mmCIF file of C-alpha atoms and ligand atoms in Angstrom:
data_model
loop_
_atom_site.group_PDB
_atom_site.id
_atom_site.type_symbol
_atom_site.label_atom_id
_atom_site.label_comp_id
_atom_site.label_asym_id
_atom_site.label_seq_id
_atom_site.Cartn_x
_atom_site.Cartn_y
_atom_site.Cartn_z
ATOM 1 C CA MET A 1 -12.496 -12.214 -46.988
ATOM 2 C CA ASN A 2 -11.543 -15.605 -48.441
ATOM 3 C CA ASN A 3 -8.021 -15.400 -47.049
ATOM 4 C CA LEU A 4 -9.204 -15.454 -43.436
ATOM 5 C CA SER A 5 -8.589 -18.861 -41.943
ATOM 6 C CA ARG A 6 -10.575 -17.729 -38.947
ATOM 7 C CA LYS A 7 -13.731 -15.851 -39.787
ATOM 8 C CA THR A 8 -13.422 -13.345 -36.969
ATOM 9 C CA TYR A 9 -13.562 -9.726 -38.078
ATOM 10 C CA SER A 10 -15.277 -6.426 -37.622
ATOM 11 C CA THR A 11 -17.285 -4.649 -40.269
ATOM 12 C CA VAL A 12 -17.239 -0.859 -40.257
ATOM 13 C CA ASN A 13 -20.273 0.679 -41.888
ATOM 14 C CA LEU A 14 -19.031 4.034 -43.192
ATOM 15 C CA PRO A 15 -22.380 5.324 -44.514
ATOM 16 C CA ALA A 16 -23.792 4.743 -41.019
ATOM 17 C CA LEU A 17 -20.932 6.817 -39.632
ATOM 18 C CA LEU A 18 -21.844 9.697 -41.897
ATOM 19 C CA SER A 19 -25.543 9.378 -41.192
ATOM 20 C CA ASN A 20 -24.864 9.477 -37.433
ATOM 21 C CA TYR A 21 -22.603 12.478 -37.917
ATOM 22 C CA THR A 22 -25.137 14.393 -39.979
ATOM 23 C CA GLN A 23 -28.036 13.731 -37.642
ATOM 24 C CA ILE A 24 -26.064 14.632 -34.535
ATOM 25 C CA ALA A 25 -24.541 17.739 -36.106
ATOM 26 C CA ASN A 26 -28.073 18.846 -37.020
ATOM 27 C CA LEU A 27 -28.974 18.851 -33.314
ATOM 28 C CA ALA A 28 -26.544 21.753 -32.943
ATOM 29 C CA PRO A 29 -26.966 23.631 -36.219
ATOM 30 C CA THR A 30 -25.047 26.727 -35.139
ATOM 31 C CA SER A 31 -22.046 24.760 -33.842
ATOM 32 C CA LYS A 32 -19.193 23.223 -35.743
ATOM 33 C CA THR A 33 -19.068 19.537 -34.905
ATOM 34 C CA ILE A 34 -15.550 18.155 -34.595
ATOM 35 C CA ALA A 35 -15.193 14.406 -35.147
ATOM 36 C CA VAL A 36 -13.194 12.873 -32.293
ATOM 37 C CA ILE A 37 -11.128 10.015 -33.714
ATOM 38 C CA LYS A 38 -8.689 9.339 -30.892
ATOM 39 C CA ALA A 39 -7.797 5.755 -29.973
ATOM 40 C CA ASN A 40 -7.863 4.666 -33.602
ATOM 41 C CA ALA A 41 -11.333 6.216 -34.023
ATOM 42 C CA TYR A 42 -12.675 4.314 -31.018
ATOM 43 C CA GLY A 43 -11.430 1.093 -32.597
ATOM 44 C CA HIS A 44 -12.889 1.770 -36.058
ATOM 45 C CA GLY A 45 -9.625 2.705 -37.818
ATOM 46 C CA ALA A 46 -8.655 6.388 -37.619
ATOM 47 C CA VAL A 47 -7.219 6.703 -41.112
ATOM 48 C CA GLU A 48 -10.184 5.098 -42.866
ATOM 49 C CA VAL A 49 -12.650 7.068 -40.772
ATOM 50 C CA ALA A 50 -10.792 10.339 -41.344
ATOM 51 C CA LYS A 51 -10.569 9.783 -45.096
ATOM 52 C CA TYR A 52 -14.265 9.063 -45.274
ATOM 53 C CA LEU A 53 -15.370 11.976 -43.075
ATOM 54 C CA SER A 54 -12.923 14.596 -44.352
ATOM 55 C CA PRO A 55 -15.294 16.183 -46.883
ATOM 56 C CA HIS A 56 -18.007 16.510 -44.233
ATOM 57 C CA VAL A 57 -16.384 17.763 -41.027
ATOM 58 C CA PRO A 58 -14.580 20.996 -40.038
ATOM 59 C CA ALA A 59 -11.794 19.310 -38.032
ATOM 60 C CA PHE A 60 -10.760 16.160 -36.203
ATOM 61 C CA ALA A 61 -9.631 15.636 -32.618
ATOM 62 C CA VAL A 62 -7.205 13.073 -31.208
ATOM 63 C CA ALA A 63 -5.632 12.620 -27.789
ATOM 64 C CA PHE A 64 -1.942 13.248 -28.533
ATOM 65 C CA ILE A 65 0.339 14.299 -31.333
ATOM 66 C CA ASP A 66 1.444 10.855 -32.522
ATOM 67 C CA GLU A 67 -2.155 10.047 -33.362
ATOM 68 C CA ALA A 68 -2.368 13.219 -35.425
ATOM 69 C CA ILE A 69 0.910 12.557 -37.247
ATOM 70 C CA GLN A 70 -0.421 9.184 -38.308
ATOM 71 C CA LEU A 71 -3.330 11.008 -39.955
ATOM 72 C CA ARG A 72 -1.097 13.561 -41.692
ATOM 73 C CA ASP A 73 1.105 10.725 -42.983
ATOM 74 C CA ALA A 74 -2.022 9.195 -44.479
ATOM 75 C CA GLY A 75 -2.826 12.418 -46.305
ATOM 76 C CA ILE A 76 -5.424 13.970 -43.987
ATOM 77 C CA THR A 77 -5.178 17.755 -44.349
ATOM 78 C CA LEU A 78 -7.939 19.106 -42.070
ATOM 79 C CA PRO A 79 -7.045 20.798 -38.778
ATOM 80 C CA ILE A 80 -6.567 18.318 -35.947
ATOM 81 C CA LEU A 81 -7.217 19.295 -32.341
ATOM 82 C CA ILE A 82 -4.778 17.695 -29.882
ATOM 83 C CA ILE A 83 -6.828 17.138 -26.741
ATOM 84 C CA GLU A 84 -3.869 16.656 -24.400
ATOM 85 C CA GLY A 85 -1.980 19.463 -26.097
ATOM 86 C CA ALA A 86 1.804 19.636 -26.196
ATOM 87 C CA LEU A 87 3.363 16.975 -24.006
ATOM 88 C CA SER A 88 6.796 18.559 -24.390
ATOM 89 C CA TYR A 89 8.260 21.815 -25.671
ATOM 90 C CA GLN A 90 9.260 20.018 -28.896
ATOM 91 C CA ASP A 91 5.628 19.362 -29.706
ATOM 92 C CA LEU A 92 5.044 23.064 -30.361
ATOM 93 C CA SER A 93 7.026 23.237 -33.579
ATOM 94 C CA ILE A 94 5.458 20.000 -34.832
ATOM 95 C CA ALA A 95 2.015 21.377 -34.120
ATOM 96 C CA LEU A 96 2.778 24.614 -35.904
ATOM 97 C CA GLU A 97 4.177 22.880 -38.975
ATOM 98 C CA GLN A 98 1.338 20.396 -39.209
ATOM 99 C CA ASN A 99 -1.581 22.692 -38.406
ATOM 100 C CA PHE A 100 -2.521 20.907 -35.213
ATOM 101 C CA TRP A 101 -4.664 22.869 -32.781
ATOM 102 C CA LEU A 102 -3.189 22.578 -29.301
ATOM 103 C CA MET A 103 -5.212 22.450 -26.159
ATOM 104 C CA VAL A 104 -3.482 24.314 -23.327
ATOM 105 C CA HIS A 105 -4.406 22.911 -19.957
ATOM 106 C CA SER A 106 -1.446 23.602 -17.663
ATOM 107 C CA THR A 107 0.976 26.334 -16.634
ATOM 108 C CA GLU A 108 3.829 24.178 -17.988
ATOM 109 C CA GLN A 109 2.290 24.361 -21.441
ATOM 110 C CA VAL A 110 1.846 28.128 -21.127
ATOM 111 C CA ASN A 111 5.512 28.432 -20.217
ATOM 112 C CA TRP A 112 6.568 26.438 -23.284
ATOM 113 C CA LEU A 113 4.551 28.828 -25.432
ATOM 114 C CA LYS A 114 6.325 31.777 -23.870
ATOM 115 C CA GLN A 115 9.712 30.143 -24.511
ATOM 116 C CA TYR A 116 8.945 29.691 -28.206
ATOM 117 C CA PRO A 117 11.535 31.760 -30.117
ATOM 118 C CA THR A 118 9.039 33.362 -32.502
ATOM 119 C CA PRO A 119 5.475 34.265 -31.569
ATOM 120 C CA TYR A 120 3.582 30.992 -31.585
ATOM 121 C CA VAL A 121 0.830 31.546 -34.143
ATOM 122 C CA GLY A 122 -0.881 28.148 -34.102
ATOM 123 C CA LYS A 123 -4.495 27.951 -32.977
ATOM 124 C CA LEU A 124 -4.853 27.401 -29.243
ATOM 125 C CA TRP A 125 -7.672 26.093 -27.079
ATOM 126 C CA LEU A 126 -7.536 26.988 -23.407
ATOM 127 C CA LYS A 127 -9.052 24.356 -21.185
ATOM 128 C CA VAL A 128 -10.915 25.499 -18.102
ATOM 129 C CA ASP A 129 -11.338 22.967 -15.322
ATOM 130 C CA THR A 130 -14.959 23.307 -14.228
ATOM 131 C CA GLY A 131 -14.976 20.220 -12.064
ATOM 132 C CA MET A 132 -13.547 17.270 -13.951
ATOM 133 C CA ASN A 133 -10.328 17.848 -11.998
ATOM 134 C CA ARG A 134 -8.123 16.061 -14.447
ATOM 135 C CA LEU A 135 -6.757 18.704 -16.810
ATOM 136 C CA GLY A 136 -7.335 22.418 -17.141
ATOM 137 C CA ILE A 137 -6.919 25.809 -15.558
ATOM 138 C CA LYS A 138 -9.036 26.599 -12.482
ATOM 139 C CA PRO A 139 -11.626 29.297 -13.205
ATOM 140 C CA SER A 140 -10.006 31.648 -10.679
ATOM 141 C CA ASP A 141 -6.644 31.335 -12.481
ATOM 142 C CA VAL A 142 -7.909 31.877 -16.015
ATOM 143 C CA ASP A 143 -7.582 35.680 -16.067
ATOM 144 C CA GLY A 144 -3.985 35.448 -14.905
ATOM 145 C CA ILE A 145 -3.156 32.855 -17.535
ATOM 146 C CA LEU A 146 -4.783 34.904 -20.271
ATOM 147 C CA THR A 147 -2.429 37.824 -19.610
ATOM 148 C CA GLN A 148 0.394 35.549 -20.759
ATOM 149 C CA PHE A 149 -1.044 35.041 -24.239
ATOM 150 C CA SER A 150 -0.197 37.394 -27.096
ATOM 151 C CA PRO A 151 -2.975 39.475 -28.738
ATOM 152 C CA GLU A 152 -2.744 37.232 -31.824
ATOM 153 C CA GLN A 153 -3.090 34.113 -29.724
ATOM 154 C CA LEU A 154 -6.080 35.604 -27.930
ATOM 155 C CA GLU A 155 -7.749 36.585 -31.154
ATOM 156 C CA ASN A 156 -8.120 32.975 -32.265
ATOM 157 C CA LEU A 157 -8.487 31.461 -28.822
ATOM 158 C CA VAL A 158 -11.156 28.865 -28.108
ATOM 159 C CA LEU A 159 -12.118 28.465 -24.467
ATOM 160 C CA CYS A 160 -13.185 24.940 -23.618
ATOM 161 C CA THR A 161 -14.133 22.623 -20.805
ATOM 162 C CA HIS A 162 -15.052 18.970 -20.377
ATOM 163 C CA PHE A 163 -18.005 17.431 -18.526
ATOM 164 C CA SER A 164 -17.673 14.780 -15.872
ATOM 165 C CA SER A 165 -21.279 13.579 -15.779
ATOM 166 C CA ALA A 166 -23.133 14.686 -18.898
ATOM 167 C CA ASP A 167 -24.236 11.095 -19.507
ATOM 168 C CA GLU A 168 -26.335 11.297 -16.314
ATOM 169 C CA LEU A 169 -29.330 13.295 -17.438
ATOM 170 C CA GLY A 170 -30.620 13.932 -13.911
ATOM 171 C CA ASN A 171 -27.254 15.024 -12.526
ATOM 172 C CA PRO A 172 -27.120 18.789 -11.786
ATOM 173 C CA LYS A 173 -23.316 18.780 -12.180
ATOM 174 C CA THR A 174 -23.453 19.499 -15.905
ATOM 175 C CA GLN A 175 -25.586 22.601 -15.403
ATOM 176 C CA LEU A 176 -23.113 23.802 -12.759
ATOM 177 C CA GLN A 177 -20.174 23.215 -15.094
ATOM 178 C CA ILE A 178 -21.920 25.156 -17.854
ATOM 179 C CA GLN A 179 -22.608 28.053 -15.447
ATOM 180 C CA GLN A 180 -19.023 28.133 -14.204
ATOM 181 C CA PHE A 181 -17.735 28.122 -17.731
ATOM 182 C CA GLU A 182 -20.081 30.892 -18.851
ATOM 183 C CA GLN A 183 -19.054 33.013 -15.863
ATOM 184 C CA VAL A 184 -15.433 32.726 -16.882
ATOM 185 C CA ASN A 185 -16.129 33.488 -20.518
ATOM 186 C CA GLU A 186 -18.687 36.243 -19.907
ATOM 187 C CA LYS A 187 -16.229 39.077 -19.789
ATOM 188 C CA HIS A 188 -14.066 37.723 -22.610
ATOM 189 C CA GLY A 189 -16.492 36.336 -25.160
ATOM 190 C CA TYR A 190 -14.062 33.894 -26.701
ATOM 191 C CA LYS A 191 -15.198 31.156 -28.998
ATOM 192 C CA LYS A 192 -16.240 28.219 -26.864
ATOM 193 C CA SER A 193 -16.436 24.445 -26.783
ATOM 194 C CA LEU A 194 -18.087 22.410 -24.042
ATOM 195 C CA ALA A 195 -20.081 19.507 -25.425
ATOM 196 C CA ASN A 196 -19.009 15.904 -25.869
ATOM 197 C CA SER A 197 -21.506 13.372 -27.265
ATOM 198 C CA ALA A 198 -23.746 13.481 -24.213
ATOM 199 C CA GLY A 199 -23.633 17.284 -24.232
ATOM 200 C CA ILE A 200 -24.667 17.495 -27.864
ATOM 201 C CA LEU A 201 -27.433 14.909 -27.425
ATOM 202 C CA SER A 202 -28.892 16.032 -24.106
ATOM 203 C CA TRP A 203 -27.655 19.455 -22.997
ATOM 204 C CA PRO A 204 -28.523 22.066 -25.639
ATOM 205 C CA LYS A 205 -27.180 24.836 -23.388
ATOM 206 C CA SER A 206 -23.746 23.258 -23.723
ATOM 207 C CA HIS A 207 -23.646 23.684 -27.498
ATOM 208 C CA GLY A 208 -20.782 26.018 -28.371
ATOM 209 C CA ASP A 209 -18.940 27.299 -31.406
ATOM 210 C CA TYR A 210 -17.352 23.863 -31.552
ATOM 211 C CA ASN A 211 -18.711 20.603 -30.155
ATOM 212 C CA ARG A 212 -16.572 17.490 -29.798
ATOM 213 C CA LEU A 213 -18.363 14.399 -30.995
ATOM 214 C CA GLY A 214 -16.859 11.038 -30.104
ATOM 215 C CA LEU A 215 -18.791 7.968 -29.041
ATOM 216 C CA ALA A 216 -22.165 8.749 -30.622
ATOM 217 C CA LEU A 217 -20.550 9.238 -34.015
ATOM 218 C CA TYR A 218 -19.924 5.495 -33.952
ATOM 219 C CA GLY A 219 -23.565 4.738 -33.230
ATOM 220 C CA ALA A 220 -22.999 3.940 -29.575
ATOM 221 C CA THR A 221 -24.696 5.976 -26.903
ATOM 222 C CA PRO A 222 -23.487 7.508 -23.645
ATOM 223 C CA ILE A 223 -27.088 8.033 -22.503
ATOM 224 C CA PRO A 224 -29.996 5.558 -22.234
ATOM 225 C CA ILE A 225 -31.221 4.571 -25.702
ATOM 226 C CA ASN A 226 -34.747 5.704 -24.851
ATOM 227 C CA ASP A 227 -33.505 9.230 -24.150
ATOM 228 C CA LEU A 228 -31.835 9.637 -27.540
ATOM 229 C CA PRO A 229 -33.378 12.449 -29.614
ATOM 230 C CA ILE A 230 -32.383 10.641 -32.822
ATOM 231 C CA LYS A 231 -31.836 7.084 -33.950
ATOM 232 C CA LEU A 232 -28.189 6.084 -34.039
ATOM 233 C CA THR A 233 -26.928 3.254 -36.239
ATOM 234 C CA PRO A 234 -24.127 1.042 -34.892
ATOM 235 C CA VAL A 235 -21.083 1.471 -37.107
ATOM 236 C CA MET A 236 -19.074 -1.553 -35.958
ATOM 237 C CA THR A 237 -20.368 -5.092 -36.167
ATOM 238 C CA LEU A 238 -18.073 -7.625 -34.525
ATOM 239 C CA GLN A 239 -18.421 -11.125 -35.843
ATOM 240 C CA SER A 240 -16.970 -14.559 -35.407
ATOM 241 C CA THR A 241 -17.919 -18.109 -36.217
ATOM 242 C CA ILE A 242 -18.810 -21.391 -34.534
ATOM 243 C CA MET A 243 -15.770 -23.712 -34.532
ATOM 244 C CA ALA A 244 -17.293 -26.664 -32.729
ATOM 245 C CA LEU A 245 -20.518 -27.913 -31.155
ATOM 246 C CA ARG A 246 -20.793 -30.381 -28.321
ATOM 247 C CA LYS A 247 -23.510 -31.961 -26.228
ATOM 248 C CA LEU A 248 -23.280 -31.801 -22.456
ATOM 249 C CA ASN A 249 -25.072 -33.887 -19.857
ATOM 250 C CA ILE A 250 -26.578 -32.385 -16.723
ATOM 251 C CA ASP A 251 -23.881 -31.211 -14.278
ATOM 252 C CA GLU A 252 -21.038 -31.197 -16.798
ATOM 253 C CA SER A 253 -19.092 -27.940 -16.762
ATOM 254 C CA VAL A 254 -17.600 -25.710 -19.443
ATOM 255 C CA GLY A 255 -14.218 -24.002 -19.602
ATOM 256 C CA TYR A 256 -11.592 -22.735 -17.178
ATOM 257 C CA GLY A 257 -12.580 -22.793 -13.553
ATOM 258 C CA GLU A 258 -15.819 -24.682 -14.321
ATOM 259 C CA THR A 259 -17.823 -21.500 -13.858
ATOM 260 C CA TRP A 260 -20.836 -22.828 -15.758
ATOM 261 C CA GLN A 261 -22.593 -26.162 -15.235
ATOM 262 C CA ALA A 262 -25.308 -27.625 -17.400
ATOM 263 C CA LYS A 263 -28.644 -27.643 -15.566
ATOM 264 C CA ARG A 264 -30.187 -29.583 -18.422
ATOM 265 C CA PRO A 265 -28.812 -31.544 -21.371
ATOM 266 C CA SER A 266 -27.183 -28.696 -23.300
ATOM 267 C CA LEU A 267 -25.643 -27.831 -26.633
ATOM 268 C CA ILE A 268 -22.506 -25.695 -26.389
ATOM 269 C CA ALA A 269 -20.989 -23.777 -29.302
ATOM 270 C CA THR A 270 -17.306 -22.865 -29.218
ATOM 271 C CA VAL A 271 -16.779 -19.522 -30.970
ATOM 272 C CA ALA A 272 -13.495 -18.262 -32.425
ATOM 273 C CA ILE A 273 -12.971 -15.059 -30.448
ATOM 274 C CA GLY A 274 -11.446 -14.475 -27.042
ATOM 275 C CA TYR A 275 -9.872 -11.905 -24.795
ATOM 276 C CA ALA A 276 -6.769 -11.693 -26.973
ATOM 277 C CA ASP A 277 -9.093 -10.250 -29.607
ATOM 278 C CA GLY A 278 -10.395 -7.719 -27.136
ATOM 279 C CA TYR A 279 -13.570 -9.543 -26.258
ATOM 280 C CA PRO A 280 -13.760 -8.791 -22.521
ATOM 281 C CA ARG A 281 -12.633 -11.552 -20.200
ATOM 282 C CA ASN A 282 -14.956 -10.250 -17.521
ATOM 283 C CA ALA A 283 -18.046 -10.950 -19.656
ATOM 284 C CA LYS A 284 -20.259 -12.981 -17.347
ATOM 285 C CA ASN A 285 -22.273 -16.117 -17.939
ATOM 286 C CA GLY A 286 -25.424 -14.889 -19.650
ATOM 287 C CA THR A 287 -23.781 -12.201 -21.818
ATOM 288 C CA PRO A 288 -25.718 -12.226 -25.104
ATOM 289 C CA VAL A 289 -24.451 -12.978 -28.609
ATOM 290 C CA CYS A 290 -26.552 -13.227 -31.749
ATOM 291 C CA ILE A 291 -26.634 -16.390 -33.873
ATOM 292 C CA ASN A 292 -28.903 -16.726 -36.895
ATOM 293 C CA GLY A 293 -30.993 -13.827 -35.632
ATOM 294 C CA GLN A 294 -31.469 -15.414 -32.207
ATOM 295 C CA ILE A 295 -29.948 -14.495 -28.847
ATOM 296 C CA ALA A 296 -27.746 -17.090 -27.169
ATOM 297 C CA THR A 297 -25.716 -16.529 -24.016
ATOM 298 C CA LEU A 298 -22.173 -17.010 -22.819
ATOM 299 C CA ALA A 299 -21.587 -20.197 -20.838
ATOM 300 C CA GLY A 300 -18.260 -20.446 -19.070
ATOM 301 C CA ARG A 301 -15.269 -18.165 -18.846
ATOM 302 C CA VAL A 302 -13.913 -16.247 -21.827
ATOM 303 C CA SER A 303 -10.606 -17.842 -22.953
ATOM 304 C CA MET A 304 -7.772 -16.218 -24.860
ATOM 305 C CA ASP A 305 -8.934 -17.389 -28.292
ATOM 306 C CA MET A 306 -12.426 -18.725 -27.708
ATOM 307 C CA ILE A 307 -15.733 -18.263 -25.978
ATOM 308 C CA THR A 308 -18.368 -20.871 -25.279
ATOM 309 C CA VAL A 309 -22.051 -20.216 -25.793
ATOM 310 C CA ASP A 310 -25.174 -22.078 -24.691
ATOM 311 C CA VAL A 311 -27.046 -22.682 -27.948
ATOM 312 C CA THR A 312 -29.465 -25.292 -26.605
ATOM 313 C CA ASP A 313 -32.453 -23.140 -27.559
ATOM 314 C CA ILE A 314 -31.131 -21.861 -30.868
ATOM 315 C CA VAL A 315 -32.984 -23.249 -33.864
ATOM 316 C CA ASP A 316 -30.807 -24.723 -36.607
ATOM 317 C CA VAL A 317 -27.278 -24.145 -35.421
ATOM 318 C CA ASN A 318 -24.201 -25.518 -37.231
ATOM 319 C CA VAL A 319 -20.436 -25.368 -37.204
ATOM 320 C CA GLY A 320 -19.424 -22.466 -39.448
ATOM 321 C CA ASP A 321 -22.442 -20.327 -38.555
ATOM 322 C CA SER A 322 -21.566 -16.729 -37.948
ATOM 323 C CA VAL A 323 -21.889 -15.194 -34.498
ATOM 324 C CA GLU A 324 -22.424 -11.488 -33.879
ATOM 325 C CA LEU A 325 -20.816 -10.264 -30.665
ATOM 326 C CA TRP A 326 -22.331 -6.800 -31.083
ATOM 327 C CA GLY A 327 -23.394 -4.471 -33.844
ATOM 328 C CA GLU A 328 -26.263 -4.400 -36.267
ATOM 329 C CA ASN A 329 -28.457 -6.958 -34.496
ATOM 330 C CA LEU A 330 -27.250 -6.712 -30.915
ATOM 331 C CA THR A 331 -26.442 -3.341 -29.381
ATOM 332 C CA ILE A 332 -23.110 -2.949 -27.672
ATOM 333 C CA GLU A 333 -25.000 -1.345 -24.780
ATOM 334 C CA THR A 334 -26.869 -4.613 -24.172
ATOM 335 C CA VAL A 335 -23.573 -6.462 -24.074
ATOM 336 C CA ALA A 336 -22.015 -3.869 -21.756
ATOM 337 C CA GLU A 337 -24.811 -4.429 -19.226
ATOM 338 C CA HIS A 338 -23.393 -7.908 -18.594
ATOM 339 C CA LEU A 339 -19.904 -6.874 -17.657
ATOM 340 C CA ASP A 340 -18.025 -4.405 -15.599
ATOM 341 C CA SER A 341 -17.287 -1.972 -18.412
ATOM 342 C CA ASN A 342 -18.949 0.311 -20.935
ATOM 343 C CA ASN A 343 -19.371 0.682 -24.677
ATOM 344 C CA TYR A 344 -16.356 3.054 -24.901
ATOM 345 C CA GLU A 345 -14.031 0.394 -23.538
ATOM 346 C CA LEU A 346 -15.538 -2.443 -25.549
ATOM 347 C CA LEU A 347 -15.046 -0.543 -28.814
ATOM 348 C CA THR A 348 -11.541 0.729 -28.114
ATOM 349 C CA ARG A 349 -9.999 -2.484 -26.938
ATOM 350 C CA ILE A 350 -10.675 -4.697 -29.941
ATOM 351 C CA SER A 351 -7.172 -5.859 -30.822
ATOM 352 C CA ASN A 352 -5.220 -5.792 -34.062
ATOM 353 C CA ARG A 353 -5.772 -9.516 -34.402
ATOM 354 C CA VAL A 354 -9.280 -8.696 -35.608
ATOM 355 C CA PRO A 355 -9.227 -7.449 -39.221
ATOM 356 C CA LYS A 356 -11.587 -4.643 -40.194
ATOM 357 C CA PHE A 357 -13.648 -4.552 -43.375
ATOM 358 C CA TYR A 358 -15.082 -1.276 -44.568
ATOM 359 C CA VAL A 359 -18.502 -0.957 -46.128
ATOM 360 C CA LYS A 360 -18.512 2.194 -48.284
HETATM 361 C C1 PLP B 1 -12.825 11.908 -25.749
HETATM 362 C C2 PLP B 1 -13.188 13.326 -25.584
HETATM 363 C C3 PLP B 1 -14.353 13.833 -26.186
HETATM 364 C C4 PLP B 1 -15.368 12.951 -26.881
HETATM 365 O O1 PLP B 1 -16.179 12.377 -25.885
HETATM 366 P P1 PLP B 1 -17.402 11.408 -26.250
HETATM 367 O O2 PLP B 1 -18.077 11.167 -24.961
HETATM 368 O O3 PLP B 1 -16.795 10.165 -26.824
HETATM 369 O O4 PLP B 1 -18.227 12.135 -27.248
HETATM 370 C C5 PLP B 1 -14.586 15.191 -26.091
HETATM 371 N N1 PLP B 1 -13.747 16.005 -25.427
HETATM 372 C C6 PLP B 1 -12.630 15.551 -24.803
HETATM 373 C C7 PLP B 1 -11.768 16.507 -24.070
HETATM 374 C C8 PLP B 1 -12.324 14.201 -24.843
HETATM 375 O O5 PLP B 1 -11.241 13.747 -24.221
#
């Protein structure tokens, strides 16, 4: 780490990743738990994460084929589920060659399969739209669609759906989606996959032959921390450093737009991370950071390369001290409470300007 002129980086704790995986997979012991590593493994580095998890998981999932090709190029050999499926007819042959499992969510995709010159023998997942209304075949259309698959395709078919509100534990929608899905599958008895992280953690009835574990794998939670059946460990710790300290008199302001004024003589730390690094510009005054084990709060608007923090009450603070934006000592969920976003977005939008270091 000596070659970093700016000590702003994220640390990715791989043993924590595996411990989260194992604990969560144990909540659904009869399911296979697929590790979802789309969007560069939620900002953690898809290749590193895939290499580390490969001996422990049955398959990976990504959003689209380019993400999967990147993994194959890096030597990952496990099956990879493509959540958006083929985005063009050409994708079919790539998927077949590379052992990608294609989700089929539209009549266009079914037509491409039918146009394939030889019987398409790759593994297919048929997505049923039970109320997300984004992708998938309507329950009433599923039987008709199924008649267009070959017997071989049907033999290995996985029927799947996706929840819109599984993170809301009191919302009856999830139960309704499960019921709709089961009604469709009742007469067919295909292998099934319903659960995302929230499903695995909170909706045992949604556990299928395959579950699709994303966010919680990384130690972040889609449901309130107090409702978690297990203890998750944050995998990413995002850190920076104090570049400068300055004293402010009462009524002096900080940063663009003067959105924060000192109500008392204050000490302000300027920290070397900004929105160009993916730290959210909409983080409000009062958003917490952790310095020397103590919580300090954002004062003034987030700039492109810097943030400013009120450290008046922090004991023993110096230029060069490290600042944790979230991670081991400060949950990303706490940070997310102070801005108009969630932990998914915070993790995935950390930019390439922030180097990652892997703890093995
Ligand atoms: C992203 C995604 C998942 C994983 O969701 P998490 O909430 O991150 O666990 C599962 N299934 C589909 C279809 C997805 O797009």
